[in-house]
Every structure is written in C-alpha cells, then in structure tokens.
Amino acid sequence: MIERLKQILEYYDLSASSFADTIDVPRSSISHLLSGRNKPSLDFIIKVEKAFDEVELEWLVYGKGDFPKNIKNQTKEKNIERNEAPSLFTKNPVFDQEVEKKSNTQFSESSKKRKEFDSFKDIKNILVLYDDGTFEDYKKK
C-alpha cells in the first residue's frame, strides 16, 4: 500500500505535507506511513479515497484495478448516477407543468379509483434528519 500512496503523491504532484493537509491528517502520520513504521487506518483510507476522484478503494487497499480510474469505470459510475432516484430537494420539471382544469361533470370515477382514494392514509408524523446529526419530528395535532 505504501507504493500506491507514493503513486498518488506523484500523480497529483504533492509533497507528503500537502498530501496530509489535503486529507486532513497530521503530517507526522504520512511520514510514519511512508517509512513503513505504521499501517494506514480505515479512517485514513476512506479520507484518501474521498479526497481524490481518480482513486478507487479496491486499488488503494488491494492493488486491484487501475489508477487513475479508467474511462470504463467512470462511464459506469455516471450511468449508475443517472439511474438513481431523483433528490427530493432538486427542482423537478414534472411540477412545472400546467395543470389541466376540468369540470366535475367530466370525471367518472371507477370503483377501482374510489378504493384507492378510500385507502388513502393520513400522515401521522414527519421526521426530518439533518446532515449535522440533529433532527426534527413533526407530529399531527
């Protein structure tokens, strides 16, 4: 793994101290790792993988795969991102569409639609989780 860390330093043209600053670890820990005195912790490995887009976790830990990430893997990740569910907090074009107005006489509800409407459930409470670990619980009065 030491050799792979050296590859990352060389690829990004970083000194050991700038690398430590980039991943937010003490500079001495990089020195100890590169000299072979210490082995990297899981926290360290995760920080490296998150800080550098071209580093794959499997390559960093096991030496399997490519560095920098090859184009195939980047394309695969982009395809996965496209297939993910949309965020609740991004603008959704569906909601920008104009609502078609109809008079009540134009609706003829089938029994199936009535059953769906009858099975509608009331919201009891909503829990909002924040990224800082706090939350708010909204309960129906």
PDB file of C-alpha atoms in Angstrom:
ATOM      1  CA  MET A   1       0.000   0.000   0.000  1.00  0.00           C
ATOM      2  CA  ILE A   2       2.961   2.312   0.597  1.00  0.00           C
ATOM      3  CA  GLU A   3       3.821   2.146  -3.095  1.00  0.00           C
ATOM      4  CA  ARG A   4       0.246   3.045  -4.026  1.00  0.00           C
ATOM      5  CA  LEU A   5       0.340   6.062  -1.694  1.00  0.00           C
ATOM      6  CA  LYS A   6       3.581   7.155  -3.375  1.00  0.00           C
ATOM      7  CA  GLN A   7       1.856   6.797  -6.768  1.00  0.00           C
ATOM      8  CA  ILE A   8      -0.914   9.117  -5.592  1.00  0.00           C
ATOM      9  CA  LEU A   9       1.636  11.687  -4.384  1.00  0.00           C
ATOM     10  CA  GLU A  10       3.465  11.525  -7.696  1.00  0.00           C
ATOM     11  CA  TYR A  11       0.295  11.626  -9.832  1.00  0.00           C
ATOM     12  CA  TYR A  12      -1.033  14.741  -8.058  1.00  0.00           C
ATOM     13  CA  ASP A  13       2.472  16.224  -7.662  1.00  0.00           C
ATOM     14  CA  LEU A  14       2.047  16.541  -3.887  1.00  0.00           C
ATOM     15  CA  SER A  15       4.564  16.615  -1.093  1.00  0.00           C
ATOM     16  CA  ALA A  16       3.890  14.466   1.959  1.00  0.00           C
ATOM     17  CA  SER A  17       2.886  17.536   3.968  1.00  0.00           C
ATOM     18  CA  SER A  18       0.495  18.889   1.305  1.00  0.00           C
ATOM     19  CA  PHE A  19      -0.997  15.400   0.965  1.00  0.00           C
ATOM     20  CA  ALA A  20      -1.557  15.311   4.743  1.00  0.00           C
ATOM     21  CA  ASP A  21      -3.193  18.747   4.612  1.00  0.00           C
ATOM     22  CA  THR A  22      -5.423  17.672   1.708  1.00  0.00           C
ATOM     23  CA  ILE A  23      -6.823  14.649   3.534  1.00  0.00           C
ATOM     24  CA  ASP A  24      -6.797  16.419   6.900  1.00  0.00           C
ATOM     25  CA  VAL A  25      -4.435  14.165   8.856  1.00  0.00           C
ATOM     26  CA  PRO A  26      -1.348  15.076  10.899  1.00  0.00           C
ATOM     27  CA  ARG A  27       1.780  15.416   8.756  1.00  0.00           C
ATOM     28  CA  SER A  28       3.667  13.027  11.003  1.00  0.00           C
ATOM     29  CA  SER A  29       1.200  10.244  10.211  1.00  0.00           C
ATOM     30  CA  ILE A  30       2.109  10.445   6.496  1.00  0.00           C
ATOM     31  CA  SER A  31       5.781  10.282   7.375  1.00  0.00           C
ATOM     32  CA  HIS A  32       5.187   7.203   9.543  1.00  0.00           C
ATOM     33  CA  LEU A  33       3.134   5.518   6.810  1.00  0.00           C
ATOM     34  CA  LEU A  34       5.618   6.199   4.022  1.00  0.00           C
ATOM     35  CA  SER A  35       8.517   4.937   6.136  1.00  0.00           C
ATOM     36  CA  GLY A  36       6.629   1.722   6.925  1.00  0.00           C
ATOM     37  CA  ARG A  37       6.541   2.404  10.655  1.00  0.00           C
ATOM     38  CA  ASN A  38       2.730   2.467  10.791  1.00  0.00           C
ATOM     39  CA  LYS A  39      -0.032   0.926   8.727  1.00  0.00           C
ATOM     40  CA  PRO A  40      -2.952   3.048   7.483  1.00  0.00           C
ATOM     41  CA  SER A  41      -6.188   3.005   9.434  1.00  0.00           C
ATOM     42  CA  LEU A  42      -9.608   2.563   7.845  1.00  0.00           C
ATOM     43  CA  ASP A  43     -10.312   6.239   8.530  1.00  0.00           C
ATOM     44  CA  PHE A  44      -7.136   7.206   6.661  1.00  0.00           C
ATOM     45  CA  ILE A  45      -8.025   5.013   3.665  1.00  0.00           C
ATOM     46  CA  ILE A  46     -11.514   6.481   3.453  1.00  0.00           C
ATOM     47  CA  LYS A  47     -10.131  10.031   3.606  1.00  0.00           C
ATOM     48  CA  VAL A  48      -7.746   9.307   0.730  1.00  0.00           C
ATOM     49  CA  GLU A  49     -10.476   7.732  -1.407  1.00  0.00           C
ATOM     50  CA  LYS A  50     -12.882  10.629  -0.795  1.00  0.00           C
ATOM     51  CA  ALA A  51     -10.276  13.340  -1.390  1.00  0.00           C
ATOM     52  CA  PHE A  52      -9.095  12.062  -4.783  1.00  0.00           C
ATOM     53  CA  ASP A  53     -11.624  11.223  -7.500  1.00  0.00           C
ATOM     54  CA  GLU A  54      -9.224   9.044  -9.506  1.00  0.00           C
ATOM     55  CA  VAL A  55      -8.506   6.689  -6.570  1.00  0.00           C
ATOM     56  CA  GLU A  56     -10.553   3.502  -6.374  1.00  0.00           C
ATOM     57  CA  LEU A  57     -10.949   1.915  -2.970  1.00  0.00           C
ATOM     58  CA  GLU A  58     -10.178  -1.588  -4.253  1.00  0.00           C
ATOM     59  CA  TRP A  59      -6.995  -0.358  -5.915  1.00  0.00           C
ATOM     60  CA  LEU A  60      -5.890   1.521  -2.813  1.00  0.00           C
ATOM     61  CA  VAL A  61      -6.475  -1.377  -0.413  1.00  0.00           C
ATOM     62  CA  TYR A  62      -5.772  -4.469  -2.534  1.00  0.00           C
ATOM     63  CA  GLY A  63      -3.867  -3.141  -5.551  1.00  0.00           C
ATOM     64  CA  LYS A  64      -6.584  -4.447  -7.888  1.00  0.00           C
ATOM     65  CA  GLY A  65      -7.950  -2.252 -10.625  1.00  0.00           C
ATOM     66  CA  ASP A  66      -6.451   0.821 -12.212  1.00  0.00           C
ATOM     67  CA  PHE A  67      -5.029   4.109 -11.080  1.00  0.00           C
ATOM     68  CA  PRO A  68      -6.108   6.588 -12.153  1.00  0.00           C
ATOM     69  CA  LYS A  69      -9.617   5.266 -12.686  1.00  0.00           C
ATOM     70  CA  ASN A  70     -10.052   4.156 -16.254  1.00  0.00           C
ATOM     71  CA  ILE A  71     -12.681   5.597 -18.567  1.00  0.00           C
ATOM     72  CA  LYS A  72     -14.843   2.443 -18.404  1.00  0.00           C
ATOM     73  CA  ASN A  73     -15.302   2.764 -14.652  1.00  0.00           C
ATOM     74  CA  GLN A  74     -16.066   6.487 -14.905  1.00  0.00           C
ATOM     75  CA  THR A  75     -18.712   5.823 -17.564  1.00  0.00           C
ATOM     76  CA  LYS A  76     -20.189   3.016 -15.469  1.00  0.00           C
ATOM     77  CA  GLU A  77     -20.416   5.305 -12.423  1.00  0.00           C
ATOM     78  CA  LYS A  78     -22.094   8.047 -14.464  1.00  0.00           C
ATOM     79  CA  ASN A  79     -24.681   5.524 -15.705  1.00  0.00           C
ATOM     80  CA  ILE A  80     -25.334   4.412 -12.142  1.00  0.00           C
ATOM     81  CA  GLU A  81     -25.774   8.047 -11.068  1.00  0.00           C
ATOM     82  CA  ARG A  82     -28.317   8.603 -13.836  1.00  0.00           C
ATOM     83  CA  ASN A  83     -30.366   5.602 -12.685  1.00  0.00           C
ATOM     84  CA  GLU A  84     -30.585   6.797  -9.089  1.00  0.00           C
ATOM     85  CA  ALA A  85     -33.823   8.203  -7.771  1.00  0.00           C
ATOM     86  CA  PRO A  86     -34.062  11.997  -8.001  1.00  0.00           C
ATOM     87  CA  SER A  87     -33.448  14.013  -4.889  1.00  0.00           C
ATOM     88  CA  LEU A  88     -36.436  15.438  -3.074  1.00  0.00           C
ATOM     89  CA  PHE A  89     -34.644  18.764  -2.942  1.00  0.00           C
ATOM     90  CA  THR A  90     -33.860  19.306  -6.621  1.00  0.00           C
ATOM     91  CA  LYS A  91     -36.225  21.026  -9.000  1.00  0.00           C
ATOM     92  CA  ASN A  92     -38.486  18.537 -10.725  1.00  0.00           C
ATOM     93  CA  PRO A  93     -39.835  19.527 -14.176  1.00  0.00           C
ATOM     94  CA  VAL A  94     -42.972  17.449 -13.588  1.00  0.00           C
ATOM     95  CA  PHE A  95     -44.162  20.037 -11.080  1.00  0.00           C
ATOM     96  CA  ASP A  96     -43.670  22.879 -13.573  1.00  0.00           C
ATOM     97  CA  GLN A  97     -46.303  21.506 -15.948  1.00  0.00           C
ATOM     98  CA  GLU A  98     -49.570  23.355 -16.212  1.00  0.00           C
ATOM     99  CA  VAL A  99     -52.439  21.542 -14.537  1.00  0.00           C
ATOM    100  CA  GLU A 100     -55.293  20.705 -16.868  1.00  0.00           C
ATOM    101  CA  LYS A 101     -58.536  22.057 -15.447  1.00  0.00           C
ATOM    102  CA  LYS A 102     -61.698  20.030 -15.849  1.00  0.00           C
ATOM    103  CA  SER A 103     -65.176  20.471 -14.553  1.00  0.00           C
ATOM    104  CA  ASN A 104     -66.630  17.986 -12.067  1.00  0.00           C
ATOM    105  CA  THR A 105     -69.016  16.637 -14.692  1.00  0.00           C
ATOM    106  CA  GLN A 106     -66.147  15.322 -16.800  1.00  0.00           C
ATOM    107  CA  PHE A 107     -64.953  12.904 -14.101  1.00  0.00           C
ATOM    108  CA  SER A 108     -66.376   9.448 -13.884  1.00  0.00           C
ATOM    109  CA  GLU A 109     -64.662   7.583 -11.095  1.00  0.00           C
ATOM    110  CA  SER A 110     -64.392   3.856 -11.407  1.00  0.00           C
ATOM    111  CA  SER A 111     -64.752   1.641  -8.368  1.00  0.00           C
ATOM    112  CA  LYS A 112     -61.003   0.997  -8.508  1.00  0.00           C
ATOM    113  CA  LYS A 113     -60.224   4.711  -8.204  1.00  0.00           C
ATOM    114  CA  ARG A 114     -62.662   5.018  -5.303  1.00  0.00           C
ATOM    115  CA  LYS A 115     -60.947   2.148  -3.499  1.00  0.00           C
ATOM    116  CA  GLU A 116     -57.564   3.841  -3.990  1.00  0.00           C
ATOM    117  CA  PHE A 117     -58.970   7.083  -2.609  1.00  0.00           C
ATOM    118  CA  ASP A 118     -60.643   5.335   0.320  1.00  0.00           C
ATOM    119  CA  SER A 119     -57.394   3.591   1.252  1.00  0.00           C
ATOM    120  CA  PHE A 120     -55.524   6.907   1.458  1.00  0.00           C
ATOM    121  CA  LYS A 121     -53.726   7.139   4.770  1.00  0.00           C
ATOM    122  CA  ASP A 122     -53.368  10.234   6.914  1.00  0.00           C
ATOM    123  CA  ILE A 123     -49.877  11.357   7.785  1.00  0.00           C
ATOM    124  CA  LYS A 124     -49.142  10.817  11.455  1.00  0.00           C
ATOM    125  CA  ASN A 125     -45.726  12.450  11.701  1.00  0.00           C
ATOM    126  CA  ILE A 126     -42.778  13.589   9.587  1.00  0.00           C
ATOM    127  CA  LEU A 127     -39.173  13.158  10.686  1.00  0.00           C
ATOM    128  CA  VAL A 128     -36.560  15.491   9.180  1.00  0.00           C
ATOM    129  CA  LEU A 129     -32.927  14.383   9.522  1.00  0.00           C
ATOM    130  CA  TYR A 130     -30.157  16.947   9.091  1.00  0.00           C
ATOM    131  CA  ASP A 131     -26.592  16.171   7.991  1.00  0.00           C
ATOM    132  CA  ASP A 132     -25.211  17.514  11.291  1.00  0.00           C
ATOM    133  CA  GLY A 133     -26.909  14.641  13.172  1.00  0.00           C
ATOM    134  CA  THR A 134     -29.850  16.649  14.505  1.00  0.00           C
ATOM    135  CA  PHE A 135     -33.474  16.016  13.638  1.00  0.00           C
ATOM    136  CA  GLU A 136     -36.959  17.470  13.965  1.00  0.00           C
ATOM    137  CA  ASP A 137     -40.096  15.427  14.491  1.00  0.00           C
ATOM    138  CA  TYR A 138     -43.353  16.987  13.278  1.00  0.00           C
ATOM    139  CA  LYS A 139     -46.463  15.285  14.658  1.00  0.00           C
ATOM    140  CA  LYS A 140     -50.049  15.834  13.603  1.00  0.00           C
ATOM    141  CA  LYS A 141     -52.064  17.651  16.245  1.00  0.00           C
TER     142      LYS A 141
END
